[in-house]
Each structure stands twice: as C-alpha cells, then as structure tokens.
mmCIF file of C-alpha atoms and ligand atoms in Angstrom:
data_model
loop_
_atom_site.group_PDB
_atom_site.id
_atom_site.type_symbol
_atom_site.label_atom_id
_atom_site.label_comp_id
_atom_site.label_asym_id
_atom_site.label_seq_id
_atom_site.Cartn_x
_atom_site.Cartn_y
_atom_site.Cartn_z
ATOM 1 C CA MET I 4 0.000 0.000 0.000
ATOM 2 C CA SER I 5 1.275 3.468 -0.810
ATOM 3 C CA THR I 6 1.070 6.291 1.649
ATOM 4 C CA ALA I 7 0.604 10.015 1.112
ATOM 5 C CA GLN I 8 4.124 10.556 2.431
ATOM 6 C CA GLU I 9 5.559 8.465 -0.421
ATOM 7 C CA HIS I 10 3.672 10.586 -2.976
ATOM 8 C CA PRO I 11 4.143 14.197 -2.011
ATOM 9 C CA GLU I 12 1.968 15.324 -4.938
ATOM 10 C CA SER I 13 -1.119 13.576 -3.553
ATOM 11 C CA PRO I 14 -3.372 15.468 -1.133
ATOM 12 C CA THR I 15 -2.697 15.162 2.554
ATOM 13 C CA PHE I 16 -5.217 13.450 4.822
ATOM 14 C CA SER I 17 -6.402 16.781 6.241
ATOM 15 C CA GLU I 18 -6.907 18.133 2.715
ATOM 16 C CA ARG I 19 -8.836 15.016 1.759
ATOM 17 C CA LEU I 20 -11.045 15.409 4.797
ATOM 18 C CA LYS I 21 -11.826 19.008 3.980
ATOM 19 C CA THR I 22 -12.438 18.605 0.247
ATOM 20 C CA GLY I 23 -14.308 15.329 0.741
ATOM 21 C CA THR I 24 -16.757 16.855 3.212
ATOM 22 C CA TRP I 25 -17.089 20.453 2.062
ATOM 23 C CA GLN I 26 -20.300 19.808 0.154
ATOM 24 C CA ALA I 27 -21.786 18.154 3.233
ATOM 25 C CA HIS I 28 -20.582 21.128 5.251
ATOM 26 C CA GLY I 29 -22.508 23.458 2.966
ATOM 27 C CA ALA I 30 -25.656 21.406 3.524
ATOM 28 C CA ALA I 31 -25.252 21.434 7.322
ATOM 29 C CA GLU I 32 -24.594 25.161 7.289
ATOM 30 C CA ALA I 33 -27.605 25.834 5.042
ATOM 31 C CA HIS I 34 -29.944 23.779 7.203
ATOM 32 C CA GLY I 35 -32.959 25.712 8.462
ATOM 33 C CA PHE I 36 -32.039 25.133 12.098
ATOM 34 C CA SER I 37 -28.466 26.372 11.496
ATOM 35 C CA GLN I 38 -29.768 29.408 9.643
ATOM 36 C CA ALA I 39 -32.164 30.247 12.468
ATOM 37 C CA LEU I 40 -29.279 29.897 14.944
ATOM 38 C CA LEU I 41 -26.960 32.012 12.799
ATOM 39 C CA SER I 42 -29.504 34.765 12.279
ATOM 40 C CA GLY I 43 -30.285 34.962 15.989
ATOM 41 C CA SER I 44 -33.956 34.119 15.314
ATOM 42 C CA LEU I 45 -33.955 30.681 16.974
ATOM 43 C CA PRO I 46 -35.994 30.755 20.191
ATOM 44 C CA ARG I 47 -33.914 30.281 23.334
ATOM 45 C CA GLU I 48 -35.530 26.896 23.877
ATOM 46 C CA GLY I 49 -34.220 25.692 20.495
ATOM 47 C CA TYR I 50 -30.729 26.740 21.519
ATOM 48 C CA VAL I 51 -31.061 24.900 24.826
ATOM 49 C CA ASP I 52 -32.162 21.763 22.975
ATOM 50 C CA LEU I 53 -29.088 21.997 20.759
ATOM 51 C CA VAL I 54 -26.819 22.253 23.815
ATOM 52 C CA ALA I 55 -28.527 19.180 25.291
ATOM 53 C CA GLN I 56 -28.017 17.171 22.085
ATOM 54 C CA HIS I 57 -24.378 18.258 21.950
ATOM 55 C CA HIS I 58 -23.952 16.877 25.435
ATOM 56 C CA PHE I 59 -24.937 13.370 24.309
ATOM 57 C CA VAL I 60 -22.612 13.586 21.313
ATOM 58 C CA TYR I 61 -19.587 14.858 23.238
ATOM 59 C CA VAL I 62 -19.983 12.369 26.077
ATOM 60 C CA ALA I 63 -19.585 9.649 23.410
ATOM 61 C CA LEU I 64 -16.695 11.444 21.678
ATOM 62 C CA GLU I 65 -14.785 12.029 24.891
ATOM 63 C CA GLU I 66 -15.431 8.526 26.187
ATOM 64 C CA VAL I 67 -13.851 7.046 23.043
ATOM 65 C CA ALA I 68 -11.073 9.678 23.034
ATOM 66 C CA GLN I 69 -10.143 8.538 26.532
ATOM 67 C CA ALA I 70 -10.298 4.852 25.598
ATOM 68 C CA LEU I 71 -8.019 5.459 22.587
ATOM 69 C CA ALA I 72 -5.667 7.933 24.283
ATOM 70 C CA ASP I 73 -2.691 5.579 23.959
ATOM 71 C CA HIS I 74 -3.548 4.270 20.519
ATOM 72 C CA PRO I 75 -1.127 5.350 17.744
ATOM 73 C CA VAL I 76 -4.027 6.552 15.543
ATOM 74 C CA GLY I 77 -6.805 7.460 17.986
ATOM 75 C CA GLY I 78 -4.306 9.020 20.380
ATOM 76 C CA ALA I 79 -3.146 11.483 17.712
ATOM 77 C CA VAL I 80 -6.247 13.591 18.341
ATOM 78 C CA HIS I 81 -6.177 13.166 22.109
ATOM 79 C CA PHE I 82 -6.061 16.792 23.192
ATOM 80 C CA PRO I 83 -7.449 16.984 26.741
ATOM 81 C CA GLU I 84 -7.506 20.780 26.356
ATOM 82 C CA LEU I 85 -10.330 20.399 23.799
ATOM 83 C CA ARG I 86 -12.678 18.610 26.216
ATOM 84 C CA ARG I 87 -16.199 19.982 25.893
ATOM 85 C CA VAL I 88 -18.235 17.872 28.319
ATOM 86 C CA PRO I 89 -17.408 19.906 31.447
ATOM 87 C CA ALA I 90 -18.311 23.130 29.585
ATOM 88 C CA LEU I 91 -21.553 21.608 28.259
ATOM 89 C CA GLU I 92 -22.508 20.496 31.759
ATOM 90 C CA ARG I 93 -21.946 23.991 33.107
ATOM 91 C CA ASP I 94 -23.963 25.414 30.218
ATOM 92 C CA LEU I 95 -26.872 23.048 30.889
ATOM 93 C CA ALA I 96 -26.813 23.736 34.623
ATOM 94 C CA PHE I 97 -26.993 27.436 33.835
ATOM 95 C CA LEU I 98 -29.668 27.134 31.146
ATOM 96 C CA LEU I 99 -31.886 24.470 32.738
ATOM 97 C CA GLY I 100 -30.969 24.521 36.410
ATOM 98 C CA PRO I 101 -29.331 21.959 38.691
ATOM 99 C CA ASP I 102 -31.741 19.146 37.719
ATOM 100 C CA TRP I 103 -30.906 19.450 34.030
ATOM 101 C CA ARG I 104 -30.036 15.749 33.757
ATOM 102 C CA ASP I 105 -33.693 14.847 34.380
ATOM 103 C CA ALA I 106 -34.799 17.273 31.689
ATOM 104 C CA VAL I 107 -32.784 16.106 28.676
ATOM 105 C CA VAL I 108 -33.131 13.063 26.433
ATOM 106 C CA PRO I 109 -31.392 12.315 23.144
ATOM 107 C CA LEU I 110 -33.400 12.762 19.958
ATOM 108 C CA PRO I 111 -33.426 9.661 17.685
ATOM 109 C CA ALA I 112 -30.703 10.997 15.347
ATOM 110 C CA THR I 113 -28.534 11.978 18.320
ATOM 111 C CA ARG I 114 -28.874 8.512 19.798
ATOM 112 C CA ALA I 115 -27.834 6.908 16.497
ATOM 113 C CA TYR I 116 -24.953 9.388 16.116
ATOM 114 C CA ALA I 117 -23.604 8.677 19.609
ATOM 115 C CA GLU I 118 -23.896 4.927 18.989
ATOM 116 C CA ARG I 119 -21.884 5.244 15.794
ATOM 117 C CA ILE I 120 -19.190 7.256 17.581
ATOM 118 C CA ARG I 121 -18.931 4.546 20.257
ATOM 119 C CA TRP I 122 -18.673 1.923 17.535
ATOM 120 C CA THR I 123 -15.506 3.615 16.243
ATOM 121 C CA ALA I 124 -13.703 2.697 19.466
ATOM 122 C CA GLU I 125 -12.927 -0.445 17.424
ATOM 123 C CA TRP I 126 -11.833 1.576 14.379
ATOM 124 C CA PRO I 127 -9.562 4.443 15.436
ATOM 125 C CA ALA I 128 -9.293 6.050 11.961
ATOM 126 C CA GLY I 129 -13.084 6.254 11.929
ATOM 127 C CA PHE I 130 -12.990 7.868 15.343
ATOM 128 C CA VAL I 131 -10.504 10.443 14.051
ATOM 129 C CA ALA I 132 -13.030 11.313 11.310
ATOM 130 C CA HIS I 133 -15.731 11.949 13.915
ATOM 131 C CA HIS I 134 -13.347 13.929 16.073
ATOM 132 C CA TYR I 135 -12.265 16.114 13.154
ATOM 133 C CA THR I 136 -15.865 16.782 12.077
ATOM 134 C CA ARG I 137 -16.935 18.153 15.417
ATOM 135 C CA TYR I 138 -13.912 19.775 17.034
ATOM 136 C CA LEU I 139 -12.446 21.462 13.963
ATOM 137 C CA GLY I 140 -15.917 22.814 13.259
ATOM 138 C CA ASP I 141 -16.255 24.140 16.804
ATOM 139 C CA LEU I 142 -12.900 25.865 16.379
ATOM 140 C CA SER I 143 -14.034 27.396 13.070
ATOM 141 C CA GLY I 144 -17.692 28.318 12.450
ATOM 142 C CA GLY I 145 -18.376 27.681 16.145
ATOM 143 C CA GLN I 146 -16.516 30.858 16.982
ATOM 144 C CA PHE I 147 -18.899 32.874 14.842
ATOM 145 C CA ILE I 148 -21.924 31.098 16.330
ATOM 146 C CA ARG I 149 -20.623 31.986 19.793
ATOM 147 C CA ARG I 150 -20.929 35.705 19.071
ATOM 148 C CA VAL I 151 -24.439 35.359 17.634
ATOM 149 C CA VAL I 152 -25.606 33.246 20.582
ATOM 150 C CA GLN I 153 -24.171 35.708 23.068
ATOM 151 C CA ARG I 154 -26.159 38.555 21.522
ATOM 152 C CA ALA I 155 -29.334 36.585 20.782
ATOM 153 C CA TYR I 156 -29.822 35.185 24.299
ATOM 154 C CA GLY I 157 -28.125 37.936 26.276
ATOM 155 C CA LEU I 158 -25.456 35.558 27.605
ATOM 156 C CA ASP I 159 -23.202 38.465 28.345
ATOM 157 C CA ASP I 160 -21.004 37.011 31.042
ATOM 158 C CA GLY I 161 -20.327 33.863 29.000
ATOM 159 C CA SER I 162 -22.518 31.539 31.102
ATOM 160 C CA GLY I 163 -24.540 29.217 28.862
ATOM 161 C CA LEU I 164 -22.133 29.341 25.935
ATOM 162 C CA GLU I 165 -18.941 27.922 27.407
ATOM 163 C CA PHE I 166 -19.133 25.133 24.827
ATOM 164 C CA TYR I 167 -17.837 27.608 22.260
ATOM 165 C CA VAL I 168 -15.036 28.922 24.471
ATOM 166 C CA PHE I 169 -11.652 27.220 24.098
ATOM 167 C CA ASP I 170 -9.475 28.932 26.651
ATOM 168 C CA ARG I 171 -6.795 26.276 27.037
ATOM 169 C CA ILE I 172 -5.408 26.109 23.530
ATOM 170 C CA GLY I 173 -3.904 29.541 22.892
ATOM 171 C CA SER I 174 -4.139 30.799 19.314
ATOM 172 C CA LEU I 175 -6.968 29.004 17.486
ATOM 173 C CA PRO I 176 -5.404 29.228 13.998
ATOM 174 C CA ARG I 177 -2.119 27.859 15.351
ATOM 175 C CA PHE I 178 -3.904 25.037 17.160
ATOM 176 C CA LYS I 179 -5.874 24.138 14.023
ATOM 177 C CA ASN I 180 -2.657 23.989 12.002
ATOM 178 C CA GLY I 181 -1.110 21.703 14.621
ATOM 179 C CA TYR I 182 -4.238 19.533 14.554
ATOM 180 C CA ARG I 183 -4.038 19.217 10.771
ATOM 181 C CA ALA I 184 -0.323 18.372 11.048
ATOM 182 C CA ALA I 185 -1.204 15.609 13.532
ATOM 183 C CA LEU I 186 -3.741 14.215 11.037
ATOM 184 C CA ASP I 187 -1.202 14.370 8.230
ATOM 185 C CA ALA I 188 1.435 12.567 10.286
ATOM 186 C CA LEU I 189 -0.843 9.537 10.749
ATOM 187 C CA ASP I 190 0.353 6.357 9.156
ATOM 188 C CA LEU I 191 -2.804 5.593 7.139
ATOM 189 C CA ASP I 192 -2.693 4.195 3.631
ATOM 190 C CA GLU I 193 -4.845 5.737 0.917
ATOM 191 C CA ASP I 194 -7.641 3.192 1.285
ATOM 192 C CA GLU I 195 -7.894 3.860 4.981
ATOM 193 C CA GLN I 196 -7.856 7.614 4.402
ATOM 194 C CA HIS I 197 -10.709 7.285 1.912
ATOM 195 C CA ARG I 198 -12.685 5.166 4.351
ATOM 196 C CA ALA I 199 -12.114 7.794 7.022
ATOM 197 C CA VAL I 200 -13.323 10.558 4.689
ATOM 198 C CA GLU I 201 -16.461 8.468 4.098
ATOM 199 C CA GLU I 202 -16.912 8.246 7.854
ATOM 200 C CA ALA I 203 -16.560 12.034 8.156
ATOM 201 C CA ARG I 204 -19.296 12.383 5.519
ATOM 202 C CA LEU I 205 -21.415 10.073 7.612
ATOM 203 C CA ALA I 206 -20.686 12.254 10.642
ATOM 204 C CA TYR I 207 -22.034 15.231 8.691
ATOM 205 C CA ARG I 208 -25.153 13.240 7.813
ATOM 206 C CA PHE I 209 -25.731 12.499 11.490
ATOM 207 C CA ASN I 210 -25.308 16.183 12.271
ATOM 208 C CA SER I 211 -27.794 17.159 9.575
ATOM 209 C CA GLU I 212 -30.263 14.550 10.833
ATOM 210 C CA MET I 213 -29.827 15.851 14.351
ATOM 211 C CA LEU I 214 -30.588 19.364 13.102
ATOM 212 C CA ALA I 215 -33.664 18.019 11.289
ATOM 213 C CA ASP I 216 -34.863 16.305 14.486
ATOM 214 C CA LEU I 217 -34.312 19.547 16.382
ATOM 215 C CA ASP I 218 -36.202 21.440 13.724
ATOM 216 C CA ARG I 219 -39.160 19.068 13.985
ATOM 217 C CA SER I 220 -39.326 19.301 17.708
ATOM 218 C CA HIS I 221 -37.781 22.133 19.632
ATOM 219 C CA THR I 222 -39.149 20.879 22.869
ATOM 220 C CA SER I 223 -39.227 17.091 22.735
ATOM 221 C CA SER I 224 -35.654 16.765 24.006
ATOM 222 C CA ARG I 225 -36.867 18.223 27.287
ATOM 223 C CA THR I 226 -39.570 16.790 29.405
ATOM 224 C CA PRO I 227 -42.140 19.348 30.553
HETATM 225 C C1 HEM Q 14 -23.967 26.397 11.631
HETATM 226 C C2 HEM Q 14 -23.387 26.914 10.626
HETATM 227 C C3 HEM Q 14 -21.927 26.786 10.294
HETATM 228 C C4 HEM Q 14 -21.115 27.801 9.917
HETATM 229 C C5 HEM Q 14 -21.474 29.265 9.749
HETATM 230 C C6 HEM Q 14 -19.808 27.232 9.699
HETATM 231 C C7 HEM Q 14 -18.712 27.955 9.281
HETATM 232 C C8 HEM Q 14 -17.464 27.462 9.090
HETATM 233 C C9 HEM Q 14 -16.308 28.229 8.671
HETATM 234 C C10 HEM Q 14 -16.323 29.726 8.365
HETATM 235 C C11 HEM Q 14 -15.266 27.398 8.595
HETATM 236 C C12 HEM Q 14 -13.849 27.761 8.214
HETATM 237 C C13 HEM Q 14 -13.665 27.488 6.737
HETATM 238 C C14 HEM Q 14 -12.226 27.560 6.293
HETATM 239 O O1 HEM Q 14 -11.301 27.383 7.094
HETATM 240 O O2 HEM Q 14 -12.023 27.768 5.101
HETATM 241 C C15 HEM Q 14 -15.742 26.104 8.996
HETATM 242 C C16 HEM Q 14 -14.957 24.997 9.056
HETATM 243 C C17 HEM Q 14 -15.400 23.777 9.494
HETATM 244 N N1 HEM Q 14 -16.677 23.438 9.875
HETATM 245 FE FE1 HEM Q 14 -18.263 24.658 9.879
HETATM 246 N N2 HEM Q 14 -19.851 25.899 9.958
HETATM 247 C C18 HEM Q 14 -21.120 25.583 10.327
HETATM 248 C C19 HEM Q 14 -21.589 24.343 10.664
HETATM 249 C C20 HEM Q 14 -20.809 23.218 10.781
HETATM 250 C C21 HEM Q 14 -21.287 21.922 11.186
HETATM 251 C C22 HEM Q 14 -22.732 21.569 11.540
HETATM 252 C C23 HEM Q 14 -20.206 21.108 11.184
HETATM 253 C C24 HEM Q 14 -20.110 19.649 11.536
HETATM 254 C C25 HEM Q 14 -20.761 19.096 12.483
HETATM 255 C C26 HEM Q 14 -19.046 21.881 10.790
HETATM 256 C C27 HEM Q 14 -17.766 21.405 10.666
HETATM 257 C C28 HEM Q 14 -16.684 22.123 10.212
HETATM 258 C C29 HEM Q 14 -15.339 21.577 10.060
HETATM 259 C C30 HEM Q 14 -14.919 20.166 10.346
HETATM 260 C C31 HEM Q 14 -14.544 22.612 9.596
HETATM 261 C C32 HEM Q 14 -13.048 22.551 9.310
HETATM 262 C C33 HEM Q 14 -12.798 22.242 7.833
HETATM 263 C C34 HEM Q 14 -11.314 22.095 7.588
HETATM 264 O O3 HEM Q 14 -10.603 23.108 7.634
HETATM 265 O O4 HEM Q 14 -10.862 20.970 7.365
HETATM 266 N N3 HEM Q 14 -19.457 23.149 10.553
HETATM 267 N N4 HEM Q 14 -17.068 26.163 9.288
#
C-alpha cells in the first residue's frame, strides 16, 4: 500500500477530509435550524435543545477519546484541552438549572450518532473522522456562532455558551494547524484515508439529521 508521504503530490489526509466533506458542510450550514441559529432568530428553547443534544454527542466522543488515548491513531487527536463535556454540563446547569439531567433526552438521530461514535472505538481512523468533524468545526464556524448566541440570548457574562469557548489552547489558527499536522502525520494508507473521509461524511449526515430532528421538535428533548 502506498502512503501520502511516499507521494508528495497527492493530497494530505487533512486536505482530503476538507475537500471530501465540504459539500456536506454546505448542507449542514444551510440547514434551516443552522440558519435560524446564525440569524439569531432561533428561540432560546431551540438553543437549549441543541446544547442538550451536543452533550450526548460529546460524552460519546470524549469517552472514546479517553479509551483510545494511547492508541497510535486514535491518540493522535487526544487533546485533553479540547474537552467539551465539562463546559456543556456547566452550560446546561446554567440554562436548565441543577436538575438538568432529568430534563434532557437524546433525539433519535442523536442517539444513532452517539452509537456510531462509540462503535468507532474499534476503528480508530473512523474515530478520528468523527473527532475532526466536530472539534475542527467548533474551532471554526463555532466561533462565529458563539458571538451570535451571546447577543441573541443575552449571555453576556459567558454563562450558557462555554461550549464555544476554548481557553486552554492559545491561538486558534495555530492550534488548528497543529491539529491538521497531527492528522497528516498519521500512518494511514490511501484506502484507509478514503474510508475515514467516508466516515466524516457520515458524521455530517448524522449532524444534519440531528438538526432536522431539532427542527421538527424544539421541545421534545426536554420533558415538561
Ligand atoms: C452552523 C453553521 C456553520 C457555519 C457558519 C460554519 C462555518 C465554518 C467556517 C467559516 C469554517 C472555516 C472554513 C475555512 O477554514 O475555510 C468552517 C470549518 C469547518 N466546519 Fe463549519 N460551519 C457551520 C456548521 C458546521 C457543522 C454543523 C459542522 C459539523 C458538524 C461543521 C464542521 C466544520 C469543520 C470540520 C470545519 C473545518 C474544515 C477544515 O478546515 O478541514 N461546521 N465552518
């Protein structure tokens, strides 16, 4: 099997991930729920539901990240400074109160998404694809969303939107470059890279389905 390193003219893994998913990215960004969030017109309760669904997704991501921390492939994206679960839990406690755990349930697409993430504990390159799809997005468009959310819901002191705040990684552009370099240093042959890009596309599909579920029911992820 040939590797990207042996053929410097072929795209790197991080380039393949971006070009192979950019169409799916456009679809996720254009989704009605995303557009409502971006325009600041989403009701607060829709935002809270999104935070709750993120919690289920990131618990799965960070569980597998921990399990693969010492794996040569999975461990390449083990950056404890990216952890989002503690921030999401603080956000939910602020937004829903101390009993927030009783008030949130995963929507069907979220449940399927989290299951798929857990399944990749057995396939570290697939896990890397899921990790890339969420965290690099949070470090990119997420930073724009943070500003909109702050204004739209009056979260002026930062409570309720800590998910979007990465205060342990220094310069975001520099961190993202280092992350891409870590992806590109992985010893994955072309077939495995293509399979991982497919998995990242699947991750986008799960995200779009989650947005569609949220769109259909802004309140069903919270019990009355
Ligand atoms: C809600 C609306 C969204 C907006 C406005 C947005 C915006 C952006 C922007 C401006 C970038 C940087 C593009 C660049 O570096 O050239 C980006 C990158 C990215 N976004 Fe989004 N995004 C959104 C939703 C999403 C979603 C739902 C996901 C996946 C769950 C996602 C995943 C990513 C990833 C993985 C990257 C990094 C691509 C790369 O450099 O390899 N984004 N996004």
